[in-house]
Amino acid sequence: MLTTAPAPPPASSPSSIHRHGLAEDLFALVTGTLITAFGLYLIKSAGAVTGGTAGFVLWLCQWLSWPFGLVFAAVNVPFAVLAWNRKGPAFVGRSVLSVLLLSGFSLLQSRFLELGQVNPVYAVLLGNLVAGVGLLIVLRHHSSLGGFNVIAVLAQERLGWRAGYVLLGLDSGVVVLSMLTADVGTVALSALGVAALNLVLVLNHRPGRYPAADPR
């Protein structure tokens, strides 16, 4: 007797996808940026760098005496213009809010959390994993942390390139820059951390995996 294979479950139609509400988006952006700020603080406490615009700004802050939050906000201005032209004002509005939240939370970390002696390997790995989870939350709520995030989101939506891999390539450039100011051990540790952060995105942020996060 011939048997037929069971039919695959029907794909979710746009009308059946439960989108996040405004309150859910706001709570998620606050949570994601706070988590990311904590992760970056751990990385900075170990003297390492991470990827993305945040990592680039951490590297710049080694040369400048300006606060991380102020430099981070300034560097994101040109990427905000790009996002406005390609993604529209709603995405830019959420991204600007996320950048401002991250900048503010970054300024508060050292005031509320004083770290003593930390193991560099543990701090870098945990910091990058935590930052990756925070960034994942932000991306899933149709926002970004500006900078490289904007490029990665556009590449995934328009070219089909996985955002995690795009960020990994861009982040590698930041690690290469860190060779100008850091020793070989710190660079190697930073590279390991960047890989950990982007692995979180590669495994969890892909088209179709979380329908509510797909382009609206």
Short mmCIF file of C-alpha atoms in Angstrom, two decimals:
data_model
loop_
_atom_site.label_atom_id
_atom_site.label_comp_id
_atom_site.label_asym_id
_atom_site.label_seq_id
_atom_site.Cartn_x
_atom_site.Cartn_y
_atom_site.Cartn_z
CA MET A 1 0.00 0.00 0.00
CA LEU A 2 1.30 3.37 -0.96
CA THR A 3 1.43 5.99 1.72
CA THR A 4 1.74 9.68 1.27
CA ALA A 5 4.10 11.79 3.26
CA PRO A 6 2.43 14.21 5.65
CA ALA A 7 2.01 17.66 4.26
CA PRO A 8 4.34 20.29 5.69
CA PRO A 9 2.73 22.74 8.08
CA PRO A 10 1.48 25.88 6.36
CA ALA A 11 3.80 28.85 6.49
CA SER A 12 2.72 31.71 8.66
CA SER A 13 1.01 34.41 6.69
CA PRO A 14 1.79 38.04 7.50
CA SER A 15 -1.70 38.44 8.97
CA SER A 16 -1.16 35.53 11.41
CA ILE A 17 2.13 36.84 12.80
CA HIS A 18 1.78 38.48 16.18
CA ARG A 19 3.80 41.67 15.98
CA HIS A 20 5.27 43.32 19.03
CA GLY A 21 3.31 46.17 20.52
CA LEU A 22 4.72 49.55 21.47
CA ALA A 23 5.12 48.66 25.15
CA GLU A 24 6.87 45.40 24.22
CA ASP A 25 9.25 47.24 21.90
CA LEU A 26 10.11 49.85 24.51
CA PHE A 27 10.73 47.28 27.23
CA ALA A 28 12.85 45.19 24.87
CA LEU A 29 14.99 48.15 23.78
CA VAL A 30 15.63 49.18 27.38
CA THR A 31 16.48 45.60 28.32
CA GLY A 32 18.67 44.97 25.27
CA THR A 33 20.68 48.17 25.58
CA LEU A 34 21.17 47.75 29.33
CA ILE A 35 22.45 44.21 28.82
CA THR A 36 24.72 45.35 26.00
CA ALA A 37 26.13 48.20 28.10
CA PHE A 38 26.97 45.73 30.86
CA GLY A 39 28.69 43.43 28.36
CA LEU A 40 30.77 46.29 26.95
CA TYR A 41 31.73 47.33 30.47
CA LEU A 42 33.06 43.83 31.16
CA ILE A 43 35.04 43.89 27.92
CA LYS A 44 36.48 47.32 28.67
CA SER A 45 37.44 46.22 32.20
CA ALA A 46 39.60 43.50 30.65
CA GLY A 47 41.36 45.99 28.37
CA ALA A 48 40.07 44.22 25.27
CA VAL A 49 38.05 45.45 22.33
CA THR A 50 34.90 44.08 20.75
CA GLY A 51 33.46 44.42 17.29
CA GLY A 52 30.88 46.73 15.79
CA THR A 53 30.64 50.45 16.14
CA ALA A 54 30.83 50.03 19.90
CA GLY A 55 34.15 48.22 19.56
CA PHE A 56 35.43 50.86 17.18
CA VAL A 57 34.47 53.57 19.67
CA LEU A 58 36.15 51.66 22.50
CA TRP A 59 39.29 51.66 20.36
CA LEU A 60 38.93 55.40 19.68
CA CYS A 61 38.53 56.08 23.39
CA GLN A 62 42.01 54.67 23.92
CA TRP A 63 43.27 57.70 21.96
CA LEU A 64 40.72 60.25 23.12
CA SER A 65 39.81 61.40 26.60
CA TRP A 66 36.12 61.77 25.77
CA PRO A 67 33.41 59.60 27.40
CA PHE A 68 32.35 56.49 25.49
CA GLY A 69 28.70 57.54 25.37
CA LEU A 70 29.39 60.87 23.66
CA VAL A 71 31.76 59.41 21.06
CA PHE A 72 29.37 56.54 20.36
CA ALA A 73 26.48 58.92 19.68
CA ALA A 74 28.59 61.12 17.38
CA VAL A 75 29.96 58.23 15.29
CA ASN A 76 26.44 56.98 14.63
CA VAL A 77 25.21 60.15 12.90
CA PRO A 78 26.18 59.17 9.31
CA PHE A 79 24.75 55.68 9.76
CA ALA A 80 21.48 57.24 10.93
CA VAL A 81 21.30 59.15 7.64
CA LEU A 82 21.84 55.91 5.69
CA ALA A 83 19.17 54.12 7.70
CA TRP A 84 16.70 56.97 7.12
CA ASN A 85 17.13 56.68 3.36
CA ARG A 86 16.97 52.87 3.24
CA LYS A 87 14.80 51.78 6.18
CA GLY A 88 12.58 54.76 6.89
CA PRO A 89 11.91 57.00 9.87
CA ALA A 90 10.36 54.33 12.14
CA PHE A 91 13.50 52.19 12.10
CA VAL A 92 15.69 55.26 12.57
CA GLY A 93 13.58 56.45 15.48
CA ARG A 94 13.92 53.12 17.28
CA SER A 95 17.64 52.98 16.47
CA VAL A 96 18.27 56.51 17.74
CA LEU A 97 16.46 55.61 20.95
CA SER A 98 18.59 52.46 21.27
CA VAL A 99 21.82 54.39 20.70
CA LEU A 100 20.85 57.01 23.27
CA LEU A 101 19.88 54.34 25.79
CA LEU A 102 23.15 52.47 25.26
CA SER A 103 25.12 55.69 25.58
CA GLY A 104 23.34 56.58 28.80
CA PHE A 105 23.61 53.12 30.33
CA SER A 106 27.31 53.03 29.42
CA LEU A 107 27.89 56.22 31.39
CA LEU A 108 26.15 54.71 34.42
CA GLN A 109 28.00 51.39 34.55
CA SER A 110 31.10 52.64 36.35
CA ARG A 111 28.96 54.58 38.85
CA PHE A 112 26.82 51.65 39.90
CA LEU A 113 29.22 48.76 39.33
CA GLU A 114 32.81 48.80 40.51
CA LEU A 115 34.83 45.82 39.34
CA GLY A 116 37.91 44.66 41.17
CA GLN A 117 40.32 42.15 39.73
CA VAL A 118 38.77 40.26 36.82
CA ASN A 119 40.01 37.34 34.78
CA PRO A 120 40.49 38.75 31.25
CA VAL A 121 39.42 35.58 29.44
CA TYR A 122 36.26 35.22 31.50
CA ALA A 123 35.41 38.93 31.25
CA VAL A 124 35.89 39.04 27.48
CA LEU A 125 33.94 35.86 26.74
CA LEU A 126 31.09 36.68 29.12
CA GLY A 127 31.04 40.32 28.03
CA ASN A 128 30.76 39.45 24.35
CA LEU A 129 28.13 36.77 24.91
CA VAL A 130 26.09 39.17 27.03
CA ALA A 131 26.49 41.96 24.45
CA GLY A 132 25.45 39.52 21.72
CA VAL A 133 22.25 38.63 23.58
CA GLY A 134 21.50 42.31 24.12
CA LEU A 135 22.06 43.09 20.45
CA LEU A 136 19.86 40.15 19.45
CA ILE A 137 17.01 41.58 21.53
CA VAL A 138 17.43 44.98 19.88
CA LEU A 139 17.51 43.56 16.34
CA ARG A 140 14.43 41.42 16.93
CA HIS A 141 12.45 44.51 17.75
CA HIS A 142 13.20 46.23 14.44
CA SER A 143 15.89 48.47 15.85
CA SER A 144 19.66 48.58 15.82
CA LEU A 145 22.60 50.06 17.65
CA GLY A 146 23.51 52.06 14.58
CA GLY A 147 26.78 51.81 12.73
CA PHE A 148 27.66 48.32 11.55
CA ASN A 149 24.22 47.07 12.63
CA VAL A 150 22.59 49.18 9.93
CA ILE A 151 24.89 47.75 7.26
CA ALA A 152 24.27 44.18 8.46
CA VAL A 153 20.48 44.60 8.56
CA LEU A 154 20.42 46.08 5.04
CA ALA A 155 22.70 43.32 3.72
CA GLN A 156 20.44 40.61 5.17
CA GLU A 157 17.20 42.15 3.92
CA ARG A 158 18.34 43.26 0.47
CA LEU A 159 21.12 40.82 -0.45
CA GLY A 160 20.20 37.77 1.61
CA TRP A 161 23.51 37.80 3.46
CA ARG A 162 23.27 36.61 7.05
CA ALA A 163 23.65 39.58 9.39
CA GLY A 164 25.87 37.61 11.76
CA TYR A 165 28.41 36.87 9.04
CA VAL A 166 28.37 40.45 7.77
CA LEU A 167 29.05 41.73 11.28
CA LEU A 168 31.78 39.15 11.75
CA GLY A 169 33.59 40.50 8.69
CA LEU A 170 33.24 44.11 9.80
CA ASP A 171 34.18 43.28 13.36
CA SER A 172 37.34 41.57 12.16
CA GLY A 173 38.44 44.94 10.80
CA VAL A 174 38.04 46.47 14.26
CA VAL A 175 40.16 43.69 15.74
CA VAL A 176 42.84 44.38 13.14
CA LEU A 177 42.80 48.06 14.15
CA SER A 178 43.33 47.04 17.76
CA MET A 179 46.73 45.67 16.74
CA LEU A 180 47.93 49.28 16.64
CA THR A 181 47.42 49.75 20.37
CA ALA A 182 47.27 46.29 21.92
CA ASP A 183 49.64 43.37 22.35
CA VAL A 184 49.24 40.06 20.55
CA GLY A 185 47.56 38.39 23.52
CA THR A 186 44.92 41.11 23.81
CA VAL A 187 44.24 41.00 20.07
CA ALA A 188 43.83 37.22 20.15
CA LEU A 189 41.49 37.46 23.12
CA SER A 190 39.50 40.19 21.39
CA ALA A 191 39.17 38.03 18.27
CA LEU A 192 37.85 35.16 20.38
CA GLY A 193 35.30 37.47 21.97
CA VAL A 194 34.16 38.87 18.61
CA ALA A 195 33.62 35.31 17.37
CA ALA A 196 31.51 34.53 20.45
CA LEU A 197 29.35 37.64 20.01
CA ASN A 198 28.66 37.00 16.35
CA LEU A 199 27.98 33.31 16.96
CA VAL A 200 24.99 34.41 19.04
CA LEU A 201 23.66 36.32 16.03
CA VAL A 202 24.52 33.67 13.42
CA LEU A 203 22.60 31.00 15.34
CA ASN A 204 19.65 33.11 16.41
CA HIS A 205 19.12 35.99 13.97
CA ARG A 206 18.26 34.63 10.55
CA PRO A 207 15.33 35.18 8.18
CA GLY A 208 12.28 33.10 9.06
CA ARG A 209 13.49 31.89 12.44
CA TYR A 210 11.58 34.54 14.38
CA PRO A 211 8.73 35.77 12.12
CA ALA A 212 7.90 38.78 14.29
CA ALA A 213 11.40 40.11 13.57
CA ASP A 214 11.18 39.73 9.79
CA PRO A 215 10.97 42.96 7.74
CA ARG A 216 7.60 44.65 8.10
#
